[in-house]
Structure formats: C-alpha cells, structure tokens
Amino acid sequence: MAPKKGVNEMAENTNGMLDDIQEVLLSEEKLHEIVERIGAQISEDYKDKKLLMVSILKGSVVFMADLMRAITIPCRIDFMAVSSYGSGTKTSGVVKIIKDLDIPLEGYDLLIVEDILDSGMTLSYILDILKSRGPRSIQICTLFDKPERRQADVKAAYVGTQVPDAFIVGYGLDYDEKYRNLPFVGVLKPEVYGG
Ligand code: IMP
Ligand code: MG
C-alpha cells in the first residue's frame, strides 16, 4: 500500500481536486479492509478452480491492482474495455467491445472485476457475451453496489460495500476522466456535474 495521507495533507497537493469533494465516503484504510476481506474470500472459494480475473477498464484498475495482491492462490488476469452505445448520460446497455480478452475462456472460472454496479445494463451485456464463450463458471466481483438503481437482473457474488445513490469518485472512479487518482472515495459536489 502507498503511504497513507490525511485529507488535509492531501489538500495541499491535489491541485484543487479536493475542493470538488463534498465528503469522504471511504478512507484508504477502509478500502484496504474491504479489499483484504474480499481477497481472502475469493482465495478460499477458488482454491480448487482455475481463476481468471477480468477487469473492465478503466474504473476497476485500482481495485484490480489491490485485489489481485490480496488473493493468495494462483490466478491469471486480463482486461476488457467497452463503450456504451446511445446518447445522453444513461447507459443504453448495448456495448461495443473496444479491447477484447486475449485468450479463449474454455476451462476457466471467470471473475469479472467491476468498480461499481449501477443500473447493471453494461454488465448484463458483457455477461451475455462472455457466457457465450463457454467458461466453466462466471461470477461478478464489484467494489461498490447501488442496488436501488438496478434495472437489469445482475447479481454480484462479491460486493465490497453498498453506496448511497450519489455520484462518487476516486480509487479508479471518474467524472469526465478526472479524480481516478484520488486514493480515497468521495462524493462529488453536485455543482461540479451540474446536478
Ligand atoms: P451501469 O451499471 O451499466 O449503469 O454502469 C456502471 C458504470 O457506470 C460503472 O462501471 C461506472 O463506470 C459508471 N458509474 C456509475 N455510477 C458511478 C459513480 O457514482 N461514479 C463514477 N462512475 C459511476
Ligand atoms: Mg466511468
């Protein structure tokens, strides 16, 4: 883990990013605890399996990097990038694959690693695509869950924590590609996104 910094100390060197944060929802320490817990659980559940962790870019990279180091069994990793079709701010659920996986999935126990499960439309589409490639099993691990926003019938086997229906950033999560490098997770001030 990177050296821990307090919010006040960070304020001096995040070039105004902290001014856009309404409140810190999860500290670095809390995130570390969550990741350790899920990593231990996955290590136990997949000890007799052939684990392939697939991170959906880009929001889940920070979570993925920490989670894989909290997993104590052999595992393989891969990355997939998708973009949503359709206009407006809502996910259409129809996604285009921008970067596909490198290997065939037969025989693997696939674990999709996501940053946040919101409407579930994106993951529902990705699940259908990946299931059709015949992995031995397929499950979802999401760091954050906003259950009251769900539209598609998607369930995660591993959930870090539920979060309120607010726009959150940091630890990989962005607004307009910004704030991903904040080491904690905070609620973005609504005025930043015109909310
Ligand atoms: P959905 O589940 O298809 O609606 O979309 C999930 C995706 O929307 C996530 O992978 C994030 O990229 C993005 N997203 C949803 N809620 C938030 C949030 O509060 N902060 C940052 N990104 C979010
Ligand atoms: Mg995003």
PDB file of C-alpha atoms and ligand atoms in Angstrom:
ATOM      1  CA  MET A   1       0.000   0.000   0.000  1.00  0.00           C
ATOM      2  CA  ALA A   2       1.077   3.552  -0.720  1.00  0.00           C
ATOM      3  CA  PRO A   3       1.886   5.679   2.308  1.00  0.00           C
ATOM      4  CA  LYS A   4      -1.309   6.939   3.887  1.00  0.00           C
ATOM      5  CA  LYS A   5      -2.019  10.647   3.757  1.00  0.00           C
ATOM      6  CA  GLY A   6      -4.622  12.575   5.681  1.00  0.00           C
ATOM      7  CA  VAL A   7      -7.217  14.583   3.804  1.00  0.00           C
ATOM      8  CA  ASN A   8      -5.695  17.858   4.994  1.00  0.00           C
ATOM      9  CA  GLU A   9      -2.246  16.848   3.874  1.00  0.00           C
ATOM     10  CA  MET A  10      -3.652  15.785   0.505  1.00  0.00           C
ATOM     11  CA  ALA A  11      -5.472  19.076   0.021  1.00  0.00           C
ATOM     12  CA  GLU A  12      -2.134  20.755  -0.497  1.00  0.00           C
ATOM     13  CA  ASN A  13      -1.066  18.501  -3.336  1.00  0.00           C
ATOM     14  CA  THR A  14      -4.136  17.504  -5.298  1.00  0.00           C
ATOM     15  CA  ASN A  15      -4.340  20.771  -7.204  1.00  0.00           C
ATOM     16  CA  GLY A  16      -7.901  21.637  -6.323  1.00  0.00           C
ATOM     17  CA  MET A  17      -9.393  18.157  -6.807  1.00  0.00           C
ATOM     18  CA  LEU A  18     -10.311  18.058  -3.123  1.00  0.00           C
ATOM     19  CA  ASP A  19     -12.307  21.284  -3.455  1.00  0.00           C
ATOM     20  CA  ASP A  20     -14.769  19.321  -5.602  1.00  0.00           C
ATOM     21  CA  ILE A  21     -15.360  16.654  -2.946  1.00  0.00           C
ATOM     22  CA  GLN A  22     -18.361  17.051  -0.656  1.00  0.00           C
ATOM     23  CA  GLU A  23     -17.381  14.334   1.805  1.00  0.00           C
ATOM     24  CA  VAL A  24     -15.035  11.378   2.078  1.00  0.00           C
ATOM     25  CA  LEU A  25     -17.152   8.228   1.910  1.00  0.00           C
ATOM     26  CA  LEU A  26     -14.401   5.629   2.272  1.00  0.00           C
ATOM     27  CA  SER A  27     -10.893   6.271   3.531  1.00  0.00           C
ATOM     28  CA  GLU A  28      -7.813   4.439   2.256  1.00  0.00           C
ATOM     29  CA  GLU A  29      -7.849   2.354   5.435  1.00  0.00           C
ATOM     30  CA  LYS A  30     -11.475   1.336   4.960  1.00  0.00           C
ATOM     31  CA  LEU A  31     -10.884   0.461   1.290  1.00  0.00           C
ATOM     32  CA  HIS A  32      -7.895  -1.651   2.293  1.00  0.00           C
ATOM     33  CA  GLU A  33     -10.034  -3.567   4.818  1.00  0.00           C
ATOM     34  CA  ILE A  34     -12.726  -4.229   2.213  1.00  0.00           C
ATOM     35  CA  VAL A  35     -10.220  -5.441  -0.384  1.00  0.00           C
ATOM     36  CA  GLU A  36      -8.477  -7.744   2.113  1.00  0.00           C
ATOM     37  CA  ARG A  37     -11.808  -9.281   3.100  1.00  0.00           C
ATOM     38  CA  ILE A  38     -12.904  -9.969  -0.486  1.00  0.00           C
ATOM     39  CA  GLY A  39      -9.445 -11.239  -1.445  1.00  0.00           C
ATOM     40  CA  ALA A  40      -9.483 -13.772   1.387  1.00  0.00           C
ATOM     41  CA  GLN A  41     -12.973 -14.934   0.430  1.00  0.00           C
ATOM     42  CA  ILE A  42     -12.062 -15.368  -3.255  1.00  0.00           C
ATOM     43  CA  SER A  43      -8.852 -17.210  -2.323  1.00  0.00           C
ATOM     44  CA  GLU A  44     -10.929 -19.689  -0.324  1.00  0.00           C
ATOM     45  CA  ASP A  45     -13.746 -20.075  -2.879  1.00  0.00           C
ATOM     46  CA  TYR A  46     -11.450 -20.523  -5.890  1.00  0.00           C
ATOM     47  CA  LYS A  47      -8.692 -22.651  -4.368  1.00  0.00           C
ATOM     48  CA  ASP A  48      -9.653 -25.699  -6.463  1.00  0.00           C
ATOM     49  CA  LYS A  49     -10.581 -23.707  -9.559  1.00  0.00           C
ATOM     50  CA  LYS A  50      -8.814 -22.086 -12.490  1.00  0.00           C
ATOM     51  CA  LEU A  51      -9.284 -18.412 -11.692  1.00  0.00           C
ATOM     52  CA  LEU A  52      -9.212 -15.813 -14.437  1.00  0.00           C
ATOM     53  CA  MET A  53      -9.888 -12.268 -13.227  1.00  0.00           C
ATOM     54  CA  VAL A  54     -11.182  -9.901 -15.875  1.00  0.00           C
ATOM     55  CA  SER A  55     -11.071  -6.195 -15.116  1.00  0.00           C
ATOM     56  CA  ILE A  56     -13.433  -3.918 -17.016  1.00  0.00           C
ATOM     57  CA  LEU A  57     -11.435  -0.797 -17.917  1.00  0.00           C
ATOM     58  CA  LYS A  58     -10.872   1.784 -16.760  1.00  0.00           C
ATOM     59  CA  GLY A  59     -12.731   2.295 -13.471  1.00  0.00           C
ATOM     60  CA  SER A  60     -11.713  -1.023 -11.926  1.00  0.00           C
ATOM     61  CA  VAL A  61      -7.923  -0.819 -12.429  1.00  0.00           C
ATOM     62  CA  VAL A  62      -7.109   0.457  -8.949  1.00  0.00           C
ATOM     63  CA  PHE A  63      -9.392  -2.103  -7.298  1.00  0.00           C
ATOM     64  CA  MET A  64      -7.986  -4.859  -9.528  1.00  0.00           C
ATOM     65  CA  ALA A  65      -4.393  -3.976  -8.698  1.00  0.00           C
ATOM     66  CA  ASP A  66      -5.075  -4.134  -4.951  1.00  0.00           C
ATOM     67  CA  LEU A  67      -7.434  -7.132  -5.110  1.00  0.00           C
ATOM     68  CA  MET A  68      -5.050  -9.369  -7.050  1.00  0.00           C
ATOM     69  CA  ARG A  69      -2.417  -8.790  -4.365  1.00  0.00           C
ATOM     70  CA  ALA A  70      -4.931  -9.763  -1.676  1.00  0.00           C
ATOM     71  CA  ILE A  71      -5.503 -13.092  -3.452  1.00  0.00           C
ATOM     72  CA  THR A  72      -3.231 -15.885  -2.299  1.00  0.00           C
ATOM     73  CA  ILE A  73      -3.958 -18.561  -4.921  1.00  0.00           C
ATOM     74  CA  PRO A  74      -2.597 -18.696  -8.488  1.00  0.00           C
ATOM     75  CA  CYS A  75      -4.646 -16.595 -10.876  1.00  0.00           C
ATOM     76  CA  ARG A  76      -4.490 -15.143 -14.334  1.00  0.00           C
ATOM     77  CA  ILE A  77      -5.612 -11.621 -15.224  1.00  0.00           C
ATOM     78  CA  ASP A  78      -6.981  -9.955 -18.323  1.00  0.00           C
ATOM     79  CA  PHE A  79      -8.597  -6.673 -19.289  1.00  0.00           C
ATOM     80  CA  MET A  80     -11.580  -5.701 -21.366  1.00  0.00           C
ATOM     81  CA  ALA A  81     -12.686  -2.252 -22.478  1.00  0.00           C
ATOM     82  CA  VAL A  82     -16.175  -1.440 -23.657  1.00  0.00           C
ATOM     83  CA  SER A  83     -18.074   1.682 -24.545  1.00  0.00           C
ATOM     84  CA  SER A  84     -21.790   2.301 -24.344  1.00  0.00           C
ATOM     85  CA  TYR A  85     -23.755   2.991 -27.465  1.00  0.00           C
ATOM     86  CA  GLY A  86     -26.525   5.552 -27.332  1.00  0.00           C
ATOM     87  CA  SER A  87     -26.843   9.182 -26.463  1.00  0.00           C
ATOM     88  CA  GLY A  88     -27.333  11.009 -23.191  1.00  0.00           C
ATOM     89  CA  THR A  89     -25.960  10.252 -19.777  1.00  0.00           C
ATOM     90  CA  LYS A  90     -27.847   6.975 -19.187  1.00  0.00           C
ATOM     91  CA  THR A  91     -26.295   3.643 -20.086  1.00  0.00           C
ATOM     92  CA  SER A  92     -28.078   2.124 -23.071  1.00  0.00           C
ATOM     93  CA  GLY A  93     -26.965  -1.377 -22.154  1.00  0.00           C
ATOM     94  CA  VAL A  94     -25.692  -2.012 -25.667  1.00  0.00           C
ATOM     95  CA  VAL A  95     -21.938  -2.012 -25.566  1.00  0.00           C
ATOM     96  CA  LYS A  96     -19.197  -2.086 -28.127  1.00  0.00           C
ATOM     97  CA  ILE A  97     -16.015  -4.000 -27.324  1.00  0.00           C
ATOM     98  CA  ILE A  98     -13.031  -1.653 -27.610  1.00  0.00           C
ATOM     99  CA  LYS A  99     -10.469  -4.103 -26.247  1.00  0.00           C
ATOM    100  CA  ASP A 100     -11.228  -7.793 -26.099  1.00  0.00           C
ATOM    101  CA  LEU A 101      -9.731 -10.565 -23.966  1.00  0.00           C
ATOM    102  CA  ASP A 102      -6.518 -12.210 -25.131  1.00  0.00           C
ATOM    103  CA  ILE A 103      -7.409 -15.872 -24.633  1.00  0.00           C
ATOM    104  CA  PRO A 104     -10.304 -18.316 -25.157  1.00  0.00           C
ATOM    105  CA  LEU A 105     -12.329 -18.833 -21.969  1.00  0.00           C
ATOM    106  CA  GLU A 106     -12.983 -22.590 -22.062  1.00  0.00           C
ATOM    107  CA  GLY A 107     -11.966 -24.229 -18.808  1.00  0.00           C
ATOM    108  CA  TYR A 108     -11.575 -21.004 -16.859  1.00  0.00           C
ATOM    109  CA  ASP A 109     -13.524 -19.857 -13.823  1.00  0.00           C
ATOM    110  CA  LEU A 110     -14.112 -16.267 -14.745  1.00  0.00           C
ATOM    111  CA  LEU A 111     -14.401 -13.494 -12.199  1.00  0.00           C
ATOM    112  CA  ILE A 112     -15.425 -10.143 -13.646  1.00  0.00           C
ATOM    113  CA  VAL A 113     -13.982  -7.286 -11.602  1.00  0.00           C
ATOM    114  CA  GLU A 114     -16.000  -4.061 -11.710  1.00  0.00           C
ATOM    115  CA  ASP A 115     -15.782  -0.742  -9.931  1.00  0.00           C
ATOM    116  CA  ILE A 116     -19.478  -0.081  -9.431  1.00  0.00           C
ATOM    117  CA  LEU A 117     -22.718  -1.834 -10.264  1.00  0.00           C
ATOM    118  CA  ASP A 118     -25.299   0.820 -11.037  1.00  0.00           C
ATOM    119  CA  SER A 119     -28.150   0.094 -13.466  1.00  0.00           C
ATOM    120  CA  GLY A 120     -26.395  -3.154 -14.319  1.00  0.00           C
ATOM    121  CA  MET A 121     -27.056  -2.654 -18.042  1.00  0.00           C
ATOM    122  CA  THR A 122     -23.386  -2.691 -19.050  1.00  0.00           C
ATOM    123  CA  LEU A 123     -22.520  -5.793 -17.043  1.00  0.00           C
ATOM    124  CA  SER A 124     -25.610  -7.634 -18.188  1.00  0.00           C
ATOM    125  CA  TYR A 125     -24.475  -7.205 -21.780  1.00  0.00           C
ATOM    126  CA  ILE A 126     -20.859  -8.159 -21.036  1.00  0.00           C
ATOM    127  CA  LEU A 127     -22.070 -11.247 -19.133  1.00  0.00           C
ATOM    128  CA  ASP A 128     -24.057 -12.448 -22.154  1.00  0.00           C
ATOM    129  CA  ILE A 129     -21.056 -12.041 -24.446  1.00  0.00           C
ATOM    130  CA  LEU A 130     -18.662 -13.841 -22.096  1.00  0.00           C
ATOM    131  CA  LYS A 131     -21.098 -16.655 -21.203  1.00  0.00           C
ATOM    132  CA  SER A 132     -21.412 -17.471 -24.902  1.00  0.00           C
ATOM    133  CA  ARG A 133     -17.663 -18.224 -24.964  1.00  0.00           C
ATOM    134  CA  GLY A 134     -18.113 -21.199 -22.660  1.00  0.00           C
ATOM    135  CA  PRO A 135     -16.122 -20.517 -19.473  1.00  0.00           C
ATOM    136  CA  ARG A 136     -16.501 -23.177 -16.759  1.00  0.00           C
ATOM    137  CA  SER A 137     -18.121 -20.611 -14.471  1.00  0.00           C
ATOM    138  CA  ILE A 138     -18.678 -16.878 -14.365  1.00  0.00           C
ATOM    139  CA  GLN A 139     -19.196 -14.561 -11.375  1.00  0.00           C
ATOM    140  CA  ILE A 140     -19.058 -10.850 -10.672  1.00  0.00           C
ATOM    141  CA  CYS A 141     -16.995  -9.035  -8.060  1.00  0.00           C
ATOM    142  CA  THR A 142     -17.887  -5.383  -7.639  1.00  0.00           C
ATOM    143  CA  LEU A 143     -16.315  -2.961  -5.215  1.00  0.00           C
ATOM    144  CA  PHE A 144     -19.430  -0.798  -4.970  1.00  0.00           C
ATOM    145  CA  ASP A 145     -23.106  -1.507  -5.413  1.00  0.00           C
ATOM    146  CA  LYS A 146     -26.019   0.907  -5.816  1.00  0.00           C
ATOM    147  CA  PRO A 147     -28.840  -1.648  -5.531  1.00  0.00           C
ATOM    148  CA  GLU A 148     -31.734   0.823  -5.695  1.00  0.00           C
ATOM    149  CA  ARG A 149     -30.588   1.905  -9.182  1.00  0.00           C
ATOM    150  CA  ARG A 150     -30.694  -1.585 -10.690  1.00  0.00           C
ATOM    151  CA  GLN A 151     -32.569  -2.082 -13.971  1.00  0.00           C
ATOM    152  CA  ALA A 152     -31.006  -5.280 -15.295  1.00  0.00           C
ATOM    153  CA  ASP A 153     -31.165  -8.542 -13.364  1.00  0.00           C
ATOM    154  CA  VAL A 154     -27.483  -8.758 -12.445  1.00  0.00           C
ATOM    155  CA  LYS A 155     -26.191 -10.110  -9.158  1.00  0.00           C
ATOM    156  CA  ALA A 156     -22.649  -9.902  -7.860  1.00  0.00           C
ATOM    157  CA  ALA A 157     -21.206 -12.823  -5.900  1.00  0.00           C
ATOM    158  CA  TYR A 158     -18.783 -10.432  -4.164  1.00  0.00           C
ATOM    159  CA  VAL A 159     -19.682  -6.887  -3.131  1.00  0.00           C
ATOM    160  CA  GLY A 160     -17.276  -4.584  -1.330  1.00  0.00           C
ATOM    161  CA  THR A 161     -19.916  -2.290   0.055  1.00  0.00           C
ATOM    162  CA  GLN A 162     -23.214  -0.705  -0.860  1.00  0.00           C
ATOM    163  CA  VAL A 163     -23.093   3.021  -1.528  1.00  0.00           C
ATOM    164  CA  PRO A 164     -25.835   5.652  -1.491  1.00  0.00           C
ATOM    165  CA  ASP A 165     -27.276   6.968  -4.737  1.00  0.00           C
ATOM    166  CA  ALA A 166     -24.748   9.793  -5.071  1.00  0.00           C
ATOM    167  CA  PHE A 167     -22.030  10.308  -7.643  1.00  0.00           C
ATOM    168  CA  ILE A 168     -18.764   9.058  -6.203  1.00  0.00           C
ATOM    169  CA  VAL A 169     -15.192   9.437  -7.453  1.00  0.00           C
ATOM    170  CA  GLY A 170     -11.683   8.310  -6.562  1.00  0.00           C
ATOM    171  CA  TYR A 171      -9.891   4.945  -6.260  1.00  0.00           C
ATOM    172  CA  GLY A 172     -10.336   4.493 -10.030  1.00  0.00           C
ATOM    173  CA  LEU A 173     -13.793   6.045 -10.385  1.00  0.00           C
ATOM    174  CA  ASP A 174     -14.018   9.149 -12.516  1.00  0.00           C
ATOM    175  CA  TYR A 175     -16.174  12.029 -13.515  1.00  0.00           C
ATOM    176  CA  ASP A 176     -15.233  13.051 -17.053  1.00  0.00           C
ATOM    177  CA  GLU A 177     -11.947  11.099 -16.681  1.00  0.00           C
ATOM    178  CA  LYS A 178     -10.922  13.113 -13.622  1.00  0.00           C
ATOM    179  CA  TYR A 179     -10.392  12.126  -9.947  1.00  0.00           C
ATOM    180  CA  ARG A 180      -9.400   8.495 -10.681  1.00  0.00           C
ATOM    181  CA  ASN A 181      -6.107   9.005  -8.853  1.00  0.00           C
ATOM    182  CA  LEU A 182      -7.594  10.103  -5.533  1.00  0.00           C
ATOM    183  CA  PRO A 183      -6.615   7.352  -3.061  1.00  0.00           C
ATOM    184  CA  PHE A 184      -9.955   7.515  -1.212  1.00  0.00           C
ATOM    185  CA  VAL A 185     -13.577   7.558  -2.397  1.00  0.00           C
ATOM    186  CA  GLY A 186     -15.562  10.743  -2.050  1.00  0.00           C
ATOM    187  CA  VAL A 187     -18.949  12.149  -3.009  1.00  0.00           C
ATOM    188  CA  LEU A 188     -18.582  14.667  -5.822  1.00  0.00           C
ATOM    189  CA  LYS A 189     -20.208  18.053  -5.200  1.00  0.00           C
ATOM    190  CA  PRO A 190     -23.346  18.157  -7.379  1.00  0.00           C
ATOM    191  CA  GLU A 191     -22.399  21.604  -8.732  1.00  0.00           C
ATOM    192  CA  VAL A 192     -19.354  20.019 -10.392  1.00  0.00           C
ATOM    193  CA  TYR A 193     -21.560  17.971 -12.729  1.00  0.00           C
ATOM    194  CA  GLY A 194     -24.482  20.385 -12.782  1.00  0.00           C
ATOM    195  CA  GLY A 195     -26.608  18.152 -10.564  1.00  0.00           C
TER     196      GLY A 195
HETATM  197  P1  IMP B   1     -24.306   0.620 -15.358  1.00  0.00           P
HETATM  198  O1  IMP B   1     -24.313  -0.382 -14.220  1.00  0.00           O
HETATM  199  O2  IMP B   1     -24.389  -0.024 -16.712  1.00  0.00           O
HETATM  200  O3  IMP B   1     -25.366   1.670 -15.175  1.00  0.00           O
HETATM  201  O4  IMP B   1     -22.935   1.418 -15.391  1.00  0.00           O
HETATM  202  C1  IMP B   1     -21.914   1.192 -14.488  1.00  0.00           C
HETATM  203  C2  IMP B   1     -20.776   2.111 -14.832  1.00  0.00           C
HETATM  204  O5  IMP B   1     -21.184   3.475 -14.705  1.00  0.00           O
HETATM  205  C3  IMP B   1     -19.614   1.924 -13.883  1.00  0.00           C
HETATM  206  O6  IMP B   1     -18.701   0.947 -14.323  1.00  0.00           O
HETATM  207  C4  IMP B   1     -19.015   3.316 -13.822  1.00  0.00           C
HETATM  208  O7  IMP B   1     -18.083   3.493 -14.871  1.00  0.00           O
HETATM  209  C5  IMP B   1     -20.192   4.248 -14.066  1.00  0.00           C
HETATM  210  N1  IMP B   1     -20.729   4.781 -12.778  1.00  0.00           N
HETATM  211  C6  IMP B   1     -21.926   4.519 -12.204  1.00  0.00           C
HETATM  212  N2  IMP B   1     -22.091   5.183 -11.047  1.00  0.00           N
HETATM  213  C7  IMP B   1     -20.935   5.889 -10.867  1.00  0.00           C
HETATM  214  C8  IMP B   1     -20.474   6.785  -9.817  1.00  0.00           C
HETATM  215  O8  IMP B   1     -21.139   7.080  -8.806  1.00  0.00           O
HETATM  216  N3  IMP B   1     -19.237   7.312 -10.018  1.00  0.00           N
HETATM  217  C9  IMP B   1     -18.456   7.036 -11.087  1.00  0.00           C
HETATM  218  N4  IMP B   1     -18.837   6.202 -12.081  1.00  0.00           N
HETATM  219  C10 IMP B   1     -20.074   5.635 -11.970  1.00  0.00           C
HETATM  220 MG    MG B   2     -16.681   5.596 -15.711  1.00  0.00          MG
END
